[in-house]
Amino acid sequence: MTKKPNTSRLHIPEPPFRPGDTPDYSHISVPAEHTLAKPDTLCEGHETSQHALGLIRVLRFNGEAVGEWNPNLSEEQLLKALKDMMMTRAMDARMFTMQRQGKMSFYMKSTGEEAMSIGHAMALRSDDMVFPTYRQQGILISRGASIKEMMCQCLSNAGDPLDGKSIPVLYSFKKHGFFSISGNLGTQLIQGVGWAMANAYRDEDGIASVITGEGSTAEGDFHYALNFASTYRAPCIINVVNNQWAISSFQGIAMGEGQSFAARGTGYGLATLRVDGNDVLAVYAATAWAAERARRGGGATVIEHFTYRKEGHSTSDDPSKYRPEDEPDVWPFGDPIERLKAHMILLGLWDEDRHAEQEAACKKEIREIYKQAEAMGSLSGDTNVNDFTMFEQVYETPPRHLKDQIDMFKAEQD
Amino acid sequence: MAIDIQMPALSPTMEEGTLSKWLVKEGDSVTSGDLLAEIETDKATMEVESIDEGIVGKLLVEAGTDNVKVGTVILQLLEDGEVAGDLSAPAAAPSPTPEIAPAAAPQMAAHAPAPKPAAVMAEPEYGANVKLIPTTVRDALRDAMAEEMRRDEKVFVMGEEVAQYQGAYKVTRELLEEFGEMRVVDTPITEHGFAGIGVGAAMGGLRPVIEFMTFNFAMQAIDHIINSAAKTLYMSGGQMRCPIVFRGPNGAASRVGAQHSQDYSSWYAHVPGLKVVAPYDAADAKGLLKAAIRDPNPVVFLEHELLYGETFDVPDMDDFVIPIGKAKVKREGSDVTICTHSRMVGHSLEAAEILAKDGISAEVIDLRTLRPLDTDTMVESVKKTNRLVCAEEGWGQHGVGAEIAAVVTDQAFDYLDAPPARVHQEDVPLPYAANLEALSLPSVQDVVDAVKKVMYVER
């Protein structure tokens, strides 16, 4: 079929590189760190419209931290950030391997995106409620959740705090301000805004932080969340983790002709920041700015965390089918752990030997915790989940027909 | 205890591969991350890492073996002190030793503090000294919301046109004046949006009453109602609680066409985790809405536009709350049981009057709650009358009547003198023209005819 020139033609966006291509990202400009000023947190939303198109950065590749967004974290905070990112990566590696060994049906790694979770969690208050999606396990690690319980949730065994009622990775930890992850994408966005509005109604100053991948910004929930957050000035942060890939759909499928995901907020009059998501200090700084704005009554900020999904979407995905295998290695924003490491070495707080020791120690600790978790059951043996939990928590108190079911089941067991 | 190393999958679709080469031999010490073997498929080659530290026990698959199934145990790692001779052949499905004490055998798992029992357990009783006030269903619903908002400042109303306009059907009349704009909240036009806001606010500790202009528009919000409100308590292991009411008119009005007339009773009544209430008269509307607002679970509260303006007596009591989950015998009878809800209760009562003139005594049961369903009241009635008619306004297939007929057939089959009959809407989208609409919807005469059918009398 030949088409006449200058006629309407269906446009299907294509990623720059496919398997077999040599990925070259030299066209992506890595902006200098000083180009975006840090406005007052109560500025008008439109005063941040340029921040939606640029990129807030603190860490240079040589390890220097520069510019007015530098959060100047203490030595203790830097050590914690590095350790938590390394623990997250070690846990992901272990769980992926054990999925391949048949111990659980499914797992999702956050490799390459640890800075988003860790930097974000550290800049929030512990009572701020997070409405995450499925690649923010680092938030739980940063907030001190039990890694054994997280693993037991994935193994769906007797130690699973959710009693085997949800699929691996869909964590729920209310005590750590971590909302139940939803398998149907995007619902947490508007629910988190509702939670924030409830806090504002009660004059409480805790804020909500809602998180989506760039792919799910196509869900209506994202747009409703922006609309309600704008209309009612909800004290929240709306985060888009742009890791470039929604399974095999590159970010252009969700973005269309938009200039950035942060810029989606501009039309709603919200503050908008786009941040180097592989720079843990920049993530921290942007989060701290947005959290302060929300707490001071300035309303919501949309933050786009620009990062890269280094591995498959999940254990069910094989990315070599749709993108070059070496693309993660040539991604121009580097690796978040390596970048923080370089910074800490430059400050004299760290060295290669300590790093190697810590890497080995994280691996060992994770292996030991995993061993304890798997001892409580796994998919390859007996899960050991108590059968009677099946009928619990359908309602706050079981109605008659469920009580009857429980009694009949008990009678069968006796 | 020995640790099994299985043939791993290189990709999610791989089912088998070749174990091309062992990189260790029996007796080697390895640590986590050490390379054990090379495996390959026709597409790729991968090295298998050790998942733990230990001593390489028996190599269970020879190098060069093709078609090794994913999940096959290829090697066992021994811990300190174990010797290769200790190993028996690995079980097909190796089972880790459970760490659980035998005392944890069947018993209800201990959990977050048990929620307080529902505040309402019994039908309120009132004597002749209680004044009965004629009230429209519209005002009864309004009064219920107003009373609960006075009682508990966590209760608020949200929806399209609920504040300034006082509700599309004026059910929220004067609430804005009394409670202010923080508690009676007009929203943008997005059912999905404000239903989600409500779910989040409920999980955040408030008690939202979400008004849909009609349940037809709630189709857009059904993801939040079912996937989030109904399931999150369960999926979070009891952590995330969702005390919320979704309310609004359901079913047919007059001449509003297929997209404004559907009865969603059976849709919501299908879903565990939801409670579903569909009252008929003003007293039940008031008492049940108050119960719904106090209920710790998500409640779908189905009203009927054509009942809003009808007047019924409502007892003048300080706290008139009717328990969710209890049907009510609206008219006693001995020949046939009519199980029905919402506006069809009125049709069924009229039908019973007509039938009485023919000497047929019909018992009319108003289900009032569709989930949990009060099966006892229905079954007991059929055991007495031996005949059942189910009447509803929605479509028949997979409808409320189908469920009731199944329950009664199951629990009282030997008492039935005739197959149960169902009255429902014709199996077409509701047409607009007045004559077609009337032909499509179930009528009083349809109920009369169904009763005569199960009585085996001439129509």
PDB file of N, CA, C and O in Angstrom, chain A residues 163-208:
ATOM      1  N   ASP A 163      -0.948 -14.143  55.210  1.00  0.00           N
ATOM      2  CA  ASP A 163      -1.595 -15.461  55.288  1.00  0.00           C
ATOM      3  C   ASP A 163      -1.817 -16.103  53.922  1.00  0.00           C
ATOM      4  O   ASP A 163      -2.841 -16.764  53.693  1.00  0.00           O
ATOM      5  N   GLY A 164      -0.924 -15.872  53.012  1.00  0.00           N
ATOM      6  CA  GLY A 164      -1.067 -16.532  51.707  1.00  0.00           C
ATOM      7  C   GLY A 164      -2.189 -15.986  50.861  1.00  0.00           C
ATOM      8  O   GLY A 164      -2.625 -16.630  49.912  1.00  0.00           O
ATOM      9  N   LYS A 165      -2.644 -14.768  51.169  1.00  0.00           N
ATOM     10  CA  LYS A 165      -3.809 -14.244  50.449  1.00  0.00           C
ATOM     11  C   LYS A 165      -3.450 -13.382  49.257  1.00  0.00           C
ATOM     12  O   LYS A 165      -4.335 -12.933  48.540  1.00  0.00           O
ATOM     13  N   SER A 166      -2.179 -13.093  49.055  1.00  0.00           N
ATOM     14  CA  SER A 166      -1.844 -12.228  47.940  1.00  0.00           C
ATOM     15  C   SER A 166      -0.619 -12.772  47.217  1.00  0.00           C
ATOM     16  O   SER A 166       0.128 -13.572  47.767  1.00  0.00           O
ATOM     17  N   ILE A 167      -0.415 -12.306  45.996  1.00  0.00           N
ATOM     18  CA  ILE A 167       0.657 -12.867  45.194  1.00  0.00           C
ATOM     19  C   ILE A 167       1.999 -12.256  45.599  1.00  0.00           C
ATOM     20  O   ILE A 167       2.041 -11.182  46.200  1.00  0.00           O
ATOM     21  N   PRO A 168       3.103 -12.937  45.262  1.00  0.00           N
ATOM     22  CA  PRO A 168       4.423 -12.423  45.660  1.00  0.00           C
ATOM     23  C   PRO A 168       4.614 -10.972  45.238  1.00  0.00           C
ATOM     24  O   PRO A 168       4.143 -10.565  44.167  1.00  0.00           O
ATOM     25  N   VAL A 169       5.290 -10.218  46.077  1.00  0.00           N
ATOM     26  CA  VAL A 169       5.691  -8.830  45.831  1.00  0.00           C
ATOM     27  C   VAL A 169       4.577  -7.818  46.143  1.00  0.00           C
ATOM     28  O   VAL A 169       4.842  -6.660  46.393  1.00  0.00           O
ATOM     29  N   LEU A 170       3.316  -8.242  46.185  1.00  0.00           N
ATOM     30  CA  LEU A 170       2.246  -7.283  46.519  1.00  0.00           C
ATOM     31  C   LEU A 170       2.198  -7.115  48.048  1.00  0.00           C
ATOM     32  O   LEU A 170       1.264  -7.511  48.716  1.00  0.00           O
ATOM     33  N   TYR A 171       3.246  -6.492  48.559  1.00  0.00           N
ATOM     34  CA  TYR A 171       3.386  -6.306  50.004  1.00  0.00           C
ATOM     35  C   TYR A 171       2.304  -5.380  50.559  1.00  0.00           C
ATOM     36  O   TYR A 171       1.757  -4.548  49.839  1.00  0.00           O
ATOM     37  N   SER A 172       2.049  -5.529  51.863  1.00  0.00           N
ATOM     38  CA  SER A 172       1.155  -4.620  52.592  1.00  0.00           C
ATOM     39  C   SER A 172       1.704  -4.507  54.002  1.00  0.00           C
ATOM     40  O   SER A 172       1.752  -5.500  54.725  1.00  0.00           O
ATOM     41  N   PHE A 173       2.183  -3.323  54.371  1.00  0.00           N
ATOM     42  CA  PHE A 173       2.767  -3.135  55.706  1.00  0.00           C
ATOM     43  C   PHE A 173       2.269  -1.814  56.282  1.00  0.00           C
ATOM     44  O   PHE A 173       2.959  -0.792  56.205  1.00  0.00           O
ATOM     45  N   LYS A 174       1.084  -1.846  56.836  1.00  0.00           N
ATOM     46  CA  LYS A 174       0.496  -0.598  57.348  1.00  0.00           C
ATOM     47  C   LYS A 174       1.382   0.015  58.432  1.00  0.00           C
ATOM     48  O   LYS A 174       1.524   1.232  58.501  1.00  0.00           O
ATOM     49  N   LYS A 175       1.977  -0.835  59.269  1.00  0.00           N
ATOM     50  CA  LYS A 175       2.785  -0.293  60.368  1.00  0.00           C
ATOM     51  C   LYS A 175       4.017   0.454  59.853  1.00  0.00           C
ATOM     52  O   LYS A 175       4.606   1.242  60.576  1.00  0.00           O
ATOM     53  N   HIS A 176       4.409   0.179  58.634  1.00  0.00           N
ATOM     54  CA  HIS A 176       5.519   0.930  58.043  1.00  0.00           C
ATOM     55  C   HIS A 176       5.012   1.961  57.027  1.00  0.00           C
ATOM     56  O   HIS A 176       5.778   2.412  56.159  1.00  0.00           O
ATOM     57  N   GLY A 177       3.732   2.316  57.116  1.00  0.00           N
ATOM     58  CA  GLY A 177       3.186   3.321  56.211  1.00  0.00           C
ATOM     59  C   GLY A 177       3.275   2.907  54.760  1.00  0.00           C
ATOM     60  O   GLY A 177       3.578   3.717  53.884  1.00  0.00           O
ATOM     61  N   PHE A 178       3.018   1.637  54.487  1.00  0.00           N
ATOM     62  CA  PHE A 178       3.190   1.082  53.141  1.00  0.00           C
ATOM     63  C   PHE A 178       1.869   0.424  52.749  1.00  0.00           C
ATOM     64  O   PHE A 178       1.510  -0.642  53.252  1.00  0.00           O
ATOM     65  N   PHE A 179       1.122   1.090  51.888  1.00  0.00           N
ATOM     66  CA  PHE A 179      -0.212   0.638  51.492  1.00  0.00           C
ATOM     67  C   PHE A 179      -0.129  -0.663  50.687  1.00  0.00           C
ATOM     68  O   PHE A 179       0.873  -0.919  50.021  1.00  0.00           O
ATOM     69  N   SER A 180      -1.199  -1.455  50.733  1.00  0.00           N
ATOM     70  CA  SER A 180      -1.261  -2.712  49.964  1.00  0.00           C
ATOM     71  C   SER A 180      -1.060  -2.425  48.480  1.00  0.00           C
ATOM     72  O   SER A 180      -1.816  -1.652  47.895  1.00  0.00           O
ATOM     73  N   ILE A 181      -0.092  -3.101  47.890  1.00  0.00           N
ATOM     74  CA  ILE A 181       0.140  -2.900  46.457  1.00  0.00           C
ATOM     75  C   ILE A 181      -1.002  -3.555  45.695  1.00  0.00           C
ATOM     76  O   ILE A 181      -1.414  -4.673  46.003  1.00  0.00           O
ATOM     77  N   SER A 182      -1.503  -2.842  44.712  1.00  0.00           N
ATOM     78  CA  SER A 182      -2.647  -3.340  43.943  1.00  0.00           C
ATOM     79  C   SER A 182      -2.159  -3.966  42.649  1.00  0.00           C
ATOM     80  O   SER A 182      -1.290  -3.426  41.967  1.00  0.00           O
ATOM     81  N   GLY A 183      -2.745  -5.104  42.324  1.00  0.00           N
ATOM     82  CA  GLY A 183      -2.370  -5.791  41.091  1.00  0.00           C
ATOM     83  C   GLY A 183      -2.986  -5.154  39.851  1.00  0.00           C
ATOM     84  O   GLY A 183      -2.454  -5.284  38.750  1.00  0.00           O
ATOM     85  N   ASN A 184      -4.109  -4.487  40.024  1.00  0.00           N
ATOM     86  CA  ASN A 184      -4.651  -3.734  38.892  1.00  0.00           C
ATOM     87  C   ASN A 184      -4.115  -2.314  39.022  1.00  0.00           C
ATOM     88  O   ASN A 184      -4.341  -1.638  40.005  1.00  0.00           O
ATOM     89  N   LEU A 185      -3.408  -1.892  38.007  1.00  0.00           N
ATOM     90  CA  LEU A 185      -2.499  -0.767  38.175  1.00  0.00           C
ATOM     91  C   LEU A 185      -3.203   0.583  38.282  1.00  0.00           C
ATOM     92  O   LEU A 185      -4.194   0.833  37.619  1.00  0.00           O
ATOM     93  N   GLY A 186      -2.661   1.422  39.122  1.00  0.00           N
ATOM     94  CA  GLY A 186      -3.064   2.819  39.173  1.00  0.00           C
ATOM     95  C   GLY A 186      -4.056   3.171  40.269  1.00  0.00           C
ATOM     96  O   GLY A 186      -4.167   4.336  40.631  1.00  0.00           O
ATOM     97  N   THR A 187      -4.778   2.175  40.800  1.00  0.00           N
ATOM     98  CA  THR A 187      -5.825   2.522  41.781  1.00  0.00           C
ATOM     99  C   THR A 187      -5.248   3.227  42.996  1.00  0.00           C
ATOM    100  O   THR A 187      -5.926   4.053  43.611  1.00  0.00           O
ATOM    101  N   GLN A 188      -3.973   2.900  43.340  1.00  0.00           N
ATOM    102  CA  GLN A 188      -3.382   3.508  44.531  1.00  0.00           C
ATOM    103  C   GLN A 188      -3.210   5.015  44.378  1.00  0.00           C
ATOM    104  O   GLN A 188      -3.109   5.730  45.370  1.00  0.00           O
ATOM    105  N   LEU A 189      -3.188   5.512  43.146  1.00  0.00           N
ATOM    106  CA  LEU A 189      -2.918   6.936  42.937  1.00  0.00           C
ATOM    107  C   LEU A 189      -4.055   7.780  43.494  1.00  0.00           C
ATOM    108  O   LEU A 189      -3.851   8.693  44.286  1.00  0.00           O
ATOM    109  N   ILE A 190      -5.254   7.458  43.078  1.00  0.00           N
ATOM    110  CA  ILE A 190      -6.403   8.253  43.530  1.00  0.00           C
ATOM    111  C   ILE A 190      -6.734   7.919  44.989  1.00  0.00           C
ATOM    112  O   ILE A 190      -7.133   8.782  45.756  1.00  0.00           O
ATOM    113  N   GLN A 191      -6.520   6.678  45.373  1.00  0.00           N
ATOM    114  CA  GLN A 191      -6.765   6.329  46.785  1.00  0.00           C
ATOM    115  C   GLN A 191      -5.794   7.071  47.698  1.00  0.00           C
ATOM    116  O   GLN A 191      -6.179   7.525  48.785  1.00  0.00           O
ATOM    117  N   GLY A 192      -4.565   7.207  47.274  1.00  0.00           N
ATOM    118  CA  GLY A 192      -3.590   7.948  48.073  1.00  0.00           C
ATOM    119  C   GLY A 192      -3.962   9.419  48.194  1.00  0.00           C
ATOM    120  O   GLY A 192      -3.793  10.039  49.250  1.00  0.00           O
ATOM    121  N   VAL A 193      -4.480   9.976  47.110  1.00  0.00           N
ATOM    122  CA  VAL A 193      -4.941  11.369  47.173  1.00  0.00           C
ATOM    123  C   VAL A 193      -6.116  11.466  48.167  1.00  0.00           C
ATOM    124  O   VAL A 193      -6.207  12.409  48.953  1.00  0.00           O
ATOM    125  N   GLY A 194      -7.002  10.466  48.146  1.00  0.00           N
ATOM    126  CA  GLY A 194      -8.115  10.433  49.104  1.00  0.00           C
ATOM    127  C   GLY A 194      -7.622  10.340  50.540  1.00  0.00           C
ATOM    128  O   GLY A 194      -8.152  10.998  51.444  1.00  0.00           O
ATOM    129  N   TRP A 195      -6.599   9.545  50.738  1.00  0.00           N
ATOM    130  CA  TRP A 195      -5.990   9.417  52.076  1.00  0.00           C
ATOM    131  C   TRP A 195      -5.429  10.780  52.507  1.00  0.00           C
ATOM    132  O   TRP A 195      -5.629  11.222  53.644  1.00  0.00           O
ATOM    133  N   ALA A 196      -4.742  11.446  51.593  1.00  0.00           N
ATOM    134  CA  ALA A 196      -4.170  12.761  51.894  1.00  0.00           C
ATOM    135  C   ALA A 196      -5.269  13.763  52.232  1.00  0.00           C
ATOM    136  O   ALA A 196      -5.139  14.563  53.162  1.00  0.00           O
ATOM    137  N   MET A 197      -6.366  13.705  51.471  1.00  0.00           N
ATOM    138  CA  MET A 197      -7.481  14.619  51.744  1.00  0.00           C
ATOM    139  C   MET A 197      -8.071  14.339  53.130  1.00  0.00           C
ATOM    140  O   MET A 197      -8.458  15.264  53.855  1.00  0.00           O
ATOM    141  N   ALA A 198      -8.134  13.053  53.506  1.00  0.00           N
ATOM    142  CA  ALA A 198      -8.644  12.702  54.842  1.00  0.00           C
ATOM    143  C   ALA A 198      -7.730  13.282  55.915  1.00  0.00           C
ATOM    144  O   ALA A 198      -8.189  13.804  56.934  1.00  0.00           O
ATOM    145  N   ASN A 199      -6.418  13.221  55.694  1.00  0.00           N
ATOM    146  CA  ASN A 199      -5.471  13.806  56.646  1.00  0.00           C
ATOM    147  C   ASN A 199      -5.683  15.312  56.765  1.00  0.00           C
ATOM    148  O   ASN A 199      -5.666  15.867  57.859  1.00  0.00           O
ATOM    149  N   ALA A 200      -5.870  15.961  55.629  1.00  0.00           N
ATOM    150  CA  ALA A 200      -6.068  17.413  55.660  1.00  0.00           C
ATOM    151  C   ALA A 200      -7.375  17.748  56.374  1.00  0.00           C
ATOM    152  O   ALA A 200      -7.454  18.712  57.140  1.00  0.00           O
ATOM    153  N   TYR A 201      -8.398  16.939  56.147  1.00  0.00           N
ATOM    154  CA  TYR A 201      -9.699  17.148  56.794  1.00  0.00           C
ATOM    155  C   TYR A 201      -9.551  17.096  58.312  1.00  0.00           C
ATOM    156  O   TYR A 201     -10.183  17.838  59.046  1.00  0.00           O
ATOM    157  N   ARG A 202      -8.681  16.204  58.782  1.00  0.00           N
ATOM    158  CA  ARG A 202      -8.495  16.039  60.227  1.00  0.00           C
ATOM    159  C   ARG A 202      -7.395  16.937  60.784  1.00  0.00           C
ATOM    160  O   ARG A 202      -6.996  16.786  61.939  1.00  0.00           O
ATOM    161  N   ASP A 203      -6.846  17.835  59.940  1.00  0.00           N
ATOM    162  CA  ASP A 203      -5.755  18.725  60.374  1.00  0.00           C
ATOM    163  C   ASP A 203      -4.524  17.957  60.826  1.00  0.00           C
ATOM    164  O   ASP A 203      -3.812  18.401  61.723  1.00  0.00           O
ATOM    165  N   GLU A 204      -4.280  16.807  60.226  1.00  0.00           N
ATOM    166  CA  GLU A 204      -3.048  16.084  60.535  1.00  0.00           C
ATOM    167  C   GLU A 204      -2.009  16.463  59.484  1.00  0.00           C
ATOM    168  O   GLU A 204      -2.355  16.750  58.342  1.00  0.00           O
ATOM    169  N   ASP A 205      -0.738  16.456  59.849  1.00  0.00           N
ATOM    170  CA  ASP A 205       0.236  16.938  58.865  1.00  0.00           C
ATOM    171  C   ASP A 205       1.017  15.825  58.180  1.00  0.00           C
ATOM    172  O   ASP A 205       1.990  16.081  57.485  1.00  0.00           O
ATOM    173  N   GLY A 206       0.585  14.572  58.364  1.00  0.00           N
ATOM    174  CA  GLY A 206       1.174  13.492  57.565  1.00  0.00           C
ATOM    175  C   GLY A 206       0.745  13.665  56.120  1.00  0.00           C
ATOM    176  O   GLY A 206      -0.368  14.120  55.837  1.00  0.00           O
ATOM    177  N   ILE A 207       1.627  13.330  55.200  1.00  0.00           N
ATOM    178  CA  ILE A 207       1.280  13.450  53.788  1.00  0.00           C
ATOM    179  C   ILE A 207       1.232  12.063  53.157  1.00  0.00           C
ATOM    180  O   ILE A 207       1.646  11.085  53.758  1.00  0.00           O
ATOM    181  N   ALA A 208       0.695  11.996  51.958  1.00  0.00           N
ATOM    182  CA  ALA A 208       0.691  10.740  51.205  1.00  0.00           C
ATOM    183  C   ALA A 208       1.657  10.873  50.039  1.00  0.00           C
ATOM    184  O   ALA A 208       1.760  11.932  49.432  1.00  0.00           O
TER     185      ALA A 208
END
